[in-house]
XYZ file of C-alpha atoms in Angstrom:
503
model
C -26.637 21.237 -19.161
C -26.806 22.225 -22.814
C -27.165 19.705 -25.601
C -23.613 20.161 -26.874
C -22.055 19.541 -23.458
C -24.412 16.606 -22.796
C -23.243 15.028 -26.027
C -19.588 15.495 -25.087
C -20.152 13.926 -21.669
C -22.011 11.037 -23.274
C -19.054 10.423 -25.567
C -16.624 10.533 -22.639
C -18.847 8.128 -20.702
C -18.664 5.631 -23.543
C -14.911 5.868 -23.947
C -13.754 6.227 -20.354
C -12.550 3.196 -18.469
C -11.955 3.655 -14.740
C -8.388 3.166 -13.542
C -7.749 0.061 -11.532
C -7.106 0.511 -7.844
C -5.206 -2.617 -6.781
C -5.052 -1.560 -3.130
C -8.743 -1.884 -2.276
C -10.643 -5.042 -1.377
C -14.298 -5.259 -0.338
C -15.545 -8.256 1.598
C -18.923 -8.498 3.264
C -21.192 -11.373 4.223
C -24.277 -10.152 2.399
C -26.766 -12.985 2.833
C -28.314 -14.377 5.971
C -27.212 -17.846 4.894
C -23.567 -16.794 4.766
C -23.778 -15.176 8.191
C -25.438 -18.202 9.799
C -23.003 -20.610 8.142
C -20.041 -18.524 9.286
C -21.345 -18.413 12.853
C -21.840 -22.193 12.989
C -18.470 -23.013 11.442
C -16.788 -20.540 13.779
C -17.975 -22.622 16.716
C -17.350 -26.037 15.163
C -14.511 -25.739 12.660
C -12.284 -22.872 13.807
C -11.236 -24.312 17.219
C -10.201 -27.620 15.638
C -8.286 -25.934 12.827
C -6.520 -23.488 15.142
C -5.467 -26.377 17.386
C -4.045 -28.380 14.489
C -2.288 -25.376 12.980
C -0.655 -24.569 16.317
C 0.493 -28.176 16.679
C 2.152 -28.285 13.236
C 3.686 -24.815 13.528
C 5.065 -25.404 17.017
C 6.474 -28.777 15.969
C 8.126 -27.161 12.949
C 9.493 -24.377 15.146
C 10.979 -26.935 17.555
C 12.677 -28.792 14.690
C 14.005 -25.511 13.297
C 15.366 -24.662 16.743
C 17.145 -28.019 16.884
C 18.444 -27.585 13.339
C 19.912 -24.167 14.122
C 21.474 -25.253 17.405
C 25.186 -24.554 17.308
C 24.966 -22.455 14.137
C 26.058 -18.860 14.583
C 24.302 -16.005 12.813
C 27.449 -15.368 10.793
C 27.624 -18.998 9.642
C 23.948 -18.873 8.694
C 24.643 -16.032 6.257
C 27.987 -17.213 4.917
C 27.293 -20.775 3.841
C 24.279 -23.021 3.137
C 23.081 -25.607 5.627
C 24.456 -29.068 4.995
C 24.021 -32.689 6.053
C 21.234 -33.520 8.468
C 20.341 -29.862 8.886
C 19.532 -29.634 5.185
C 17.527 -32.883 5.246
C 15.528 -31.539 8.165
C 14.090 -28.981 5.742
C 12.024 -31.683 4.073
C 10.348 -32.590 7.364
C 9.681 -28.927 8.188
C 8.152 -28.472 4.719
C 5.798 -31.397 5.313
C 4.758 -29.904 8.645
C 4.211 -26.517 6.994
C 2.089 -28.045 4.252
C 0.129 -29.919 6.918
C -0.573 -26.666 8.767
C -1.944 -25.151 5.556
C -4.118 -28.205 4.911
C -5.347 -28.050 8.498
C -6.474 -24.487 7.806
C -8.466 -25.643 4.786
C -5.960 -24.583 2.131
C -5.750 -26.756 -0.961
C -2.877 -26.203 -3.401
C -2.999 -27.205 -7.066
C 0.378 -27.246 -8.813
C 0.711 -26.570 -12.526
C 3.928 -26.833 -14.477
C 7.279 -27.980 -13.145
C 9.462 -26.208 -10.634
C 12.935 -25.700 -12.062
C 16.011 -26.691 -10.088
C 18.416 -24.141 -8.687
C 20.861 -24.875 -11.500
C 18.161 -24.026 -14.042
C 16.802 -20.953 -12.218
C 18.457 -19.648 -9.034
C 15.584 -17.211 -8.479
C 11.808 -17.705 -8.331
C 9.618 -14.606 -8.732
C 6.011 -14.986 -7.571
C 3.057 -12.725 -8.323
C 0.543 -11.378 -7.747
C 1.270 -10.967 -4.047
C -2.140 -10.528 -2.439
C -2.192 -12.126 0.999
C -0.129 -13.178 3.988
C -1.119 -16.724 3.001
C 1.298 -16.402 0.063
C 3.935 -17.270 2.640
C 2.681 -20.848 2.266
C 4.480 -20.885 -1.088
C 7.684 -21.389 0.901
C 6.500 -24.870 1.908
C 5.255 -25.670 -1.601
C 8.592 -24.765 -3.233
C 10.881 -26.640 -0.861
C 11.841 -23.965 1.668
C 13.726 -21.470 -0.526
C 15.454 -18.397 0.882
C 13.216 -15.345 1.080
C 13.568 -11.582 1.390
C 12.538 -10.763 4.948
C 12.049 -7.538 6.863
C 14.173 -7.616 9.978
C 11.210 -6.936 12.255
C 9.639 -10.234 11.150
C 12.311 -12.180 13.016
C 11.007 -10.839 16.307
C 7.932 -13.015 15.876
C 7.792 -16.331 17.686
C 8.199 -18.080 14.311
C 11.554 -16.354 13.800
C 13.379 -19.688 13.945
C 11.329 -20.984 11.023
C 12.147 -17.864 9.022
C 15.844 -18.129 9.881
C 15.885 -21.742 8.711
C 15.271 -20.571 5.143
C 18.527 -18.588 5.444
C 16.747 -15.429 4.338
C 18.135 -12.169 3.010
C 17.251 -9.392 5.423
C 16.171 -5.896 4.467
C 15.117 -2.717 6.229
C 12.453 -1.400 3.871
C 12.996 2.291 4.539
C 16.801 2.148 4.673
C 18.351 2.775 1.234
C 21.737 1.418 2.318
C 20.101 -1.777 3.576
C 18.404 -2.288 0.227
C 21.727 -1.985 -1.552
C 23.238 -4.598 0.755
C 20.280 -6.886 0.080
C 20.761 -6.552 -3.686
C 24.450 -7.413 -3.304
C 23.495 -10.479 -1.259
C 20.964 -11.580 -3.905
C 23.630 -11.266 -6.606
C 26.130 -13.150 -4.466
C 23.763 -16.027 -3.704
C 22.364 -16.307 -7.238
C 25.839 -16.525 -8.804
C 27.427 -18.650 -6.066
C 28.766 -22.119 -6.784
C 27.738 -23.221 -3.295
C 24.566 -25.268 -2.811
C 22.381 -22.387 -1.619
C 18.614 -22.846 -1.802
C 16.686 -21.033 -4.514
C 15.644 -17.478 -3.707
C 11.901 -16.747 -3.649
C 10.971 -13.115 -4.240
C 7.632 -11.314 -4.478
C 8.811 -8.476 -6.762
C 5.713 -6.300 -6.282
C 6.844 -5.644 -2.724
C 3.326 -5.235 -1.323
C -0.114 -6.838 -1.427
C -2.697 -6.054 -4.098
C -6.157 -7.373 -4.966
C -4.860 -9.376 -7.983
C -6.692 -7.148 -10.475
C -3.365 -6.312 -12.124
C 0.384 -6.606 -11.721
C 1.960 -3.471 -10.282
C 5.562 -2.411 -10.874
C 8.188 -5.029 -10.104
C 11.141 -4.044 -7.981
C 14.472 -4.680 -9.635
C 16.138 -6.671 -6.854
C 15.467 -10.112 -8.318
C 16.690 -9.015 -11.738
C 20.051 -7.435 -10.916
C 21.977 -10.744 -10.993
C 20.964 -11.254 -14.648
C 20.470 -14.992 -14.100
C 17.634 -17.191 -15.414
C 14.410 -16.676 -13.480
C 11.334 -18.854 -13.129
C 8.064 -16.886 -12.923
C 5.472 -18.345 -10.521
C 1.823 -17.291 -10.904
C -0.529 -17.439 -7.909
C -4.302 -17.621 -8.158
C -7.047 -17.954 -5.529
C -10.145 -19.098 -7.461
C -12.592 -19.024 -4.547
C -16.223 -17.910 -4.691
C -15.792 -15.795 -1.553
C -12.440 -14.036 -1.500
C -11.406 -14.237 2.147
C -7.662 -14.094 1.550
C -6.957 -10.772 -0.182
C -5.262 -8.348 2.190
C -4.856 -4.804 0.860
C -4.295 -1.301 2.130
C -8.025 -0.674 2.320
C -10.181 -3.608 3.300
C -10.652 -6.206 6.026
C -7.969 -6.637 8.664
C -5.630 -9.620 8.662
C -7.410 -11.055 11.707
C -10.827 -10.852 10.035
C -9.485 -12.466 6.874
C -7.867 -15.277 8.836
C -11.105 -15.897 10.735
C -13.248 -15.966 7.585
C -10.741 -18.191 5.783
C -10.805 -20.670 8.645
C -14.615 -20.797 8.445
C -14.588 -21.798 4.772
C -14.939 -25.537 4.038
C -11.876 -25.177 1.788
C -9.809 -22.446 0.160
C -8.115 -23.111 -3.154
C -4.802 -21.820 -4.417
C -3.344 -22.557 -7.841
C 0.426 -22.262 -8.173
C 1.649 -22.270 -11.763
C 5.326 -22.575 -12.630
C 5.942 -20.890 -15.979
C 8.895 -21.808 -18.205
C 12.261 -20.464 -17.082
C 12.970 -17.005 -18.481
C 16.500 -16.573 -19.851
C 17.527 -12.908 -20.087
C 19.263 -11.632 -23.188
C 22.334 -9.392 -23.031
C 20.283 -6.198 -23.057
C 18.141 -7.412 -20.157
C 21.240 -8.385 -18.191
C 22.468 -4.822 -18.538
C 19.061 -3.301 -17.751
C 17.325 -4.884 -14.713
C 14.269 -2.648 -15.196
C 13.766 -3.934 -18.733
C 14.269 -7.488 -17.463
C 11.662 -6.943 -14.734
C 9.131 -5.393 -17.116
C 9.473 -8.224 -19.630
C 9.011 -10.906 -16.985
C 6.006 -9.009 -15.613
C 4.464 -8.868 -19.091
C 4.776 -12.637 -19.490
C 3.217 -13.268 -16.079
C 0.385 -10.816 -16.738
C -0.387 -12.563 -20.021
C -0.469 -15.955 -18.302
C -2.750 -14.566 -15.574
C -4.973 -12.689 -18.025
C -4.660 -9.380 -16.178
C -3.180 -5.987 -17.127
C -0.016 -4.350 -15.849
C -0.264 -1.040 -13.988
C 2.655 1.150 -12.981
C 1.922 1.432 -9.273
C 4.801 0.996 -6.876
C 5.698 0.541 -3.210
C 6.318 4.300 -2.939
C 2.662 4.780 -3.894
C 1.733 2.520 -0.998
C 3.859 4.567 1.384
C 2.062 7.677 0.199
C -1.333 6.068 0.781
C -0.256 4.895 4.220
C 0.696 8.414 5.195
C -2.595 9.747 3.838
C -4.591 7.148 5.811
C -2.681 7.937 8.997
C -3.508 11.610 8.489
C -7.138 10.682 7.739
C -7.054 12.490 4.386
C -10.349 11.995 2.488
C -10.225 9.339 -0.267
C -6.775 8.208 0.910
C -6.747 4.947 -1.035
C -7.689 6.732 -4.267
C -4.819 9.206 -4.133
C -2.495 6.992 -6.181
C -5.110 7.033 -8.930
C -5.440 10.804 -8.519
C -1.681 11.251 -8.858
C -1.597 9.197 -12.085
C -4.528 11.087 -13.590
C -3.073 14.478 -12.700
C 0.217 13.527 -14.322
C -1.585 12.387 -17.484
C -3.505 15.672 -17.532
C -0.276 17.652 -17.399
C -0.795 18.837 -13.819
C 2.841 18.520 -12.824
C 3.644 19.075 -9.175
C 1.057 20.954 -7.142
C 1.635 24.465 -8.479
C -1.898 24.946 -9.750
C -3.593 23.663 -6.601
C -1.237 25.638 -4.346
C -1.935 28.799 -6.326
C -5.670 28.212 -5.972
C -5.431 27.796 -2.222
C -3.065 30.732 -1.691
C -5.243 32.972 -3.875
C -8.071 32.110 -1.482
C -10.591 32.318 -4.302
C -11.730 29.070 -5.943
C -14.456 30.698 -8.069
C -17.092 28.356 -6.634
C -20.061 29.494 -4.583
C -20.118 26.358 -2.463
C -16.863 24.408 -2.680
C -18.498 21.421 -0.978
C -20.795 21.016 -3.997
C -18.858 21.503 -7.210
C -20.151 20.328 -10.582
C -17.997 18.845 -13.312
C -18.237 22.055 -15.363
C -17.087 24.099 -12.369
C -14.286 21.645 -11.626
C -12.749 21.706 -15.112
C -13.154 25.482 -15.201
C -11.383 25.939 -11.876
C -8.597 23.529 -12.836
C -8.447 24.946 -16.383
C -9.033 21.589 -18.055
C -11.037 20.700 -21.159
C -14.616 19.645 -20.393
C -14.508 16.832 -22.958
C -11.242 15.433 -21.613
C -11.704 11.772 -20.680
C -9.076 11.840 -17.944
C -10.605 14.967 -16.406
C -13.921 13.160 -16.030
C -12.136 10.163 -14.498
C -10.476 12.487 -11.989
C -13.833 14.057 -11.143
C -15.439 10.660 -10.672
C -12.814 9.596 -8.135
C -14.436 12.082 -5.766
C -17.998 11.508 -6.993
C -18.342 8.040 -5.472
C -22.135 8.213 -5.261
C -22.613 9.506 -8.843
C -24.380 12.671 -7.662
C -22.632 14.884 -10.185
C -21.132 16.896 -7.329
C -17.837 16.716 -5.467
C -16.274 18.498 -2.509
C -13.424 20.465 -4.072
C -11.780 20.766 -0.663
C -11.283 16.998 -0.522
C -9.485 17.117 -3.848
C -7.247 20.047 -2.920
C -6.290 18.621 0.460
C -5.576 15.181 -1.010
C -3.227 16.638 -3.615
C -1.359 18.947 -1.246
C -1.179 16.565 1.730
C 0.561 13.786 -0.189
C 3.511 15.811 -1.483
C 6.665 14.239 -0.072
C 8.400 17.558 0.542
C 5.545 19.005 2.600
C 5.926 19.082 6.378
C 2.946 18.414 8.609
C 2.929 22.071 9.604
C 2.716 23.171 5.966
C -0.125 20.730 5.352
C -2.008 22.073 8.382
C -1.555 25.598 7.029
C -3.017 24.545 3.683
C -5.883 22.768 5.459
C -6.765 25.960 7.322
C -6.831 27.825 4.034
C -8.894 25.158 2.315
C -11.542 24.974 5.021
C -11.676 28.741 5.593
C -15.130 28.934 4.018
C -15.722 32.652 4.670
C -12.191 33.617 3.561
C -11.700 35.706 6.692
C -8.963 33.765 8.471
C -11.364 32.436 11.094
C -12.385 28.782 11.365
C -15.640 27.735 13.007
C -15.729 24.525 15.097
C -16.894 22.441 12.117
C -14.290 23.852 9.707
C -11.568 23.611 12.355
C -12.364 19.942 12.985
C -12.186 19.175 9.282
C -8.828 20.931 8.998
C -7.154 19.139 11.907
C -8.938 15.785 11.685
C -7.998 15.395 7.995
C -4.338 16.272 8.575
C -3.427 15.087 12.070
C -5.503 11.915 12.054
C -7.384 12.780 15.232
C -11.032 12.171 16.051
C -13.707 14.815 15.747
C -14.261 14.661 19.500
C -10.601 15.394 20.140
C -10.700 18.131 17.518
C -13.558 19.863 19.316
C -11.680 19.603 22.613
C -8.682 21.302 21.010
C -10.947 23.999 19.564
C -12.317 24.770 23.034
C -8.823 24.964 24.496
C -7.547 27.292 21.774
C -10.701 29.437 21.830
C -10.322 30.424 25.489
C -12.243 33.652 24.992
C -15.165 31.735 23.467
C -15.216 33.819 20.315
C -16.635 30.945 18.299
C -13.690 30.839 15.912
C -9.967 29.993 15.824
C -7.160 31.625 13.853
C -4.239 29.655 12.438
C -1.578 31.503 14.442
C -3.512 30.856 17.666
C -3.714 27.132 16.923
C -0.031 26.791 15.950
C 1.031 28.653 19.104
C -1.100 26.326 21.218
C 0.007 23.218 19.283
C 3.720 23.999 19.643
C 3.216 23.973 23.401
C 0.742 21.145 23.953
C 0.823 18.727 20.971
C 4.191 19.219 19.219
C 4.459 15.452 18.669
C 1.524 15.591 16.253
C 2.919 18.350 14.063
C 6.676 18.391 14.464
C 9.236 15.620 14.350
C 12.016 15.476 16.935
C 14.291 17.515 14.661
C 11.683 20.070 13.583
C 10.682 23.292 15.240
C 7.713 25.545 14.505
C 8.370 27.543 11.355
C 6.338 30.668 11.751
C 7.289 31.752 8.234
C 4.573 29.353 7.097
C 2.076 31.925 8.312
C 3.068 33.972 5.267
C 1.293 31.350 3.171
C -1.869 31.908 5.158
C -1.708 35.677 4.930
C -0.835 35.763 1.234
C -4.445 35.840 0.022
C -3.968 38.191 -2.915
C -1.648 36.039 -4.984
C -3.166 35.191 -8.365
C -2.951 31.913 -10.224
C -0.050 31.854 -12.669
């Protein structure tokens, strides 16, 4: 590294701030003391707490069942509960709060909760754990936005008692109906409960506030922001796309002597005329106020980013949880779409001797970026987790191409074969073949080797793409093709087009 380049990298190092990744949470019991304490409390504390929680939840469920007796589903959605059924909510709330206390949760309330007349809608953030559901009991059993599959749980009666607004997350028409229902309830003169909405739409690690969905802001009515904090030394509650499972988090939370949650009701936000006309502006302004109160930044990540990460994790794409960050950086660097990466792969010539060990200089040269570009270095560092100064370019290329929404699984497999075709001869060795299929089809290396042996019947020691796709269409079509898709052999043209140059 020459002195001039070293100086430029030094300057970038000083100025570059890594992008936040709100979808990752690390939790490990690092000390022997913590491990021993957890083991002891698991034996002593957890059984008692689980027993008490079950008692309070089951009792609440029984009361909810009684309260809903004789009420049709249509009546539940057309008018609010009245009389003794409404009063029963207070008892169920007490039982719910008792179940949280039994689990060691301690809530501290700041500010004053507004009445429905003052603010028909409560928006709570950041949403970081399934334990946020406890806010329902703290705020007096408001109506919530619920995925329809949640009602299949044994606590469905408790959910129904809030008179929720149902939504199918992946159904655009259902979302429109849900928005109409929110508007109807928020502007109704009937005595509906307040509506509690987590506008982020997914869980994060509370390092920032991601994009708010517009649903809560379409009615254009006053909204009360509700900030949630978990100021615990050991964070056993945060549940993100990459991190401990819900079961592990629940277990570790139950082994803590106590877990604290601070719920802060901010002043009611009254939208102006411009915000009433523009729900996105309304949402962004409310988010800014909440972020300021929480002392954290805002980051424009969304639920669609989470869907992309989910797909990448299911496919076992390398660095799946960092791909949202990669997408943002590429956009900032002017790498629109995937044209440049596709051209590189189709040209079958990356200009690197060993694409598994690419330096920063090689990376910016291949991607035609400026070496002193701060964002370029950030992009490089996403894949240089161990600070070795080297990355595997194939991981980057596959991550970019595999997460394009318009790419079919077959097209992604074709690109993977090209990317891992180290010798550029159209033949994949067992190791390269396993990387190509394991990082696109989400299968294990053992299964990948079994497939290799079945495709390579003549024991040539290599597999061609057309041989694999022919075999896959017959034996594992469910992994590559949906029910409505059929093998598209025209995709082989991509594989054979090795002379195309980068535009």
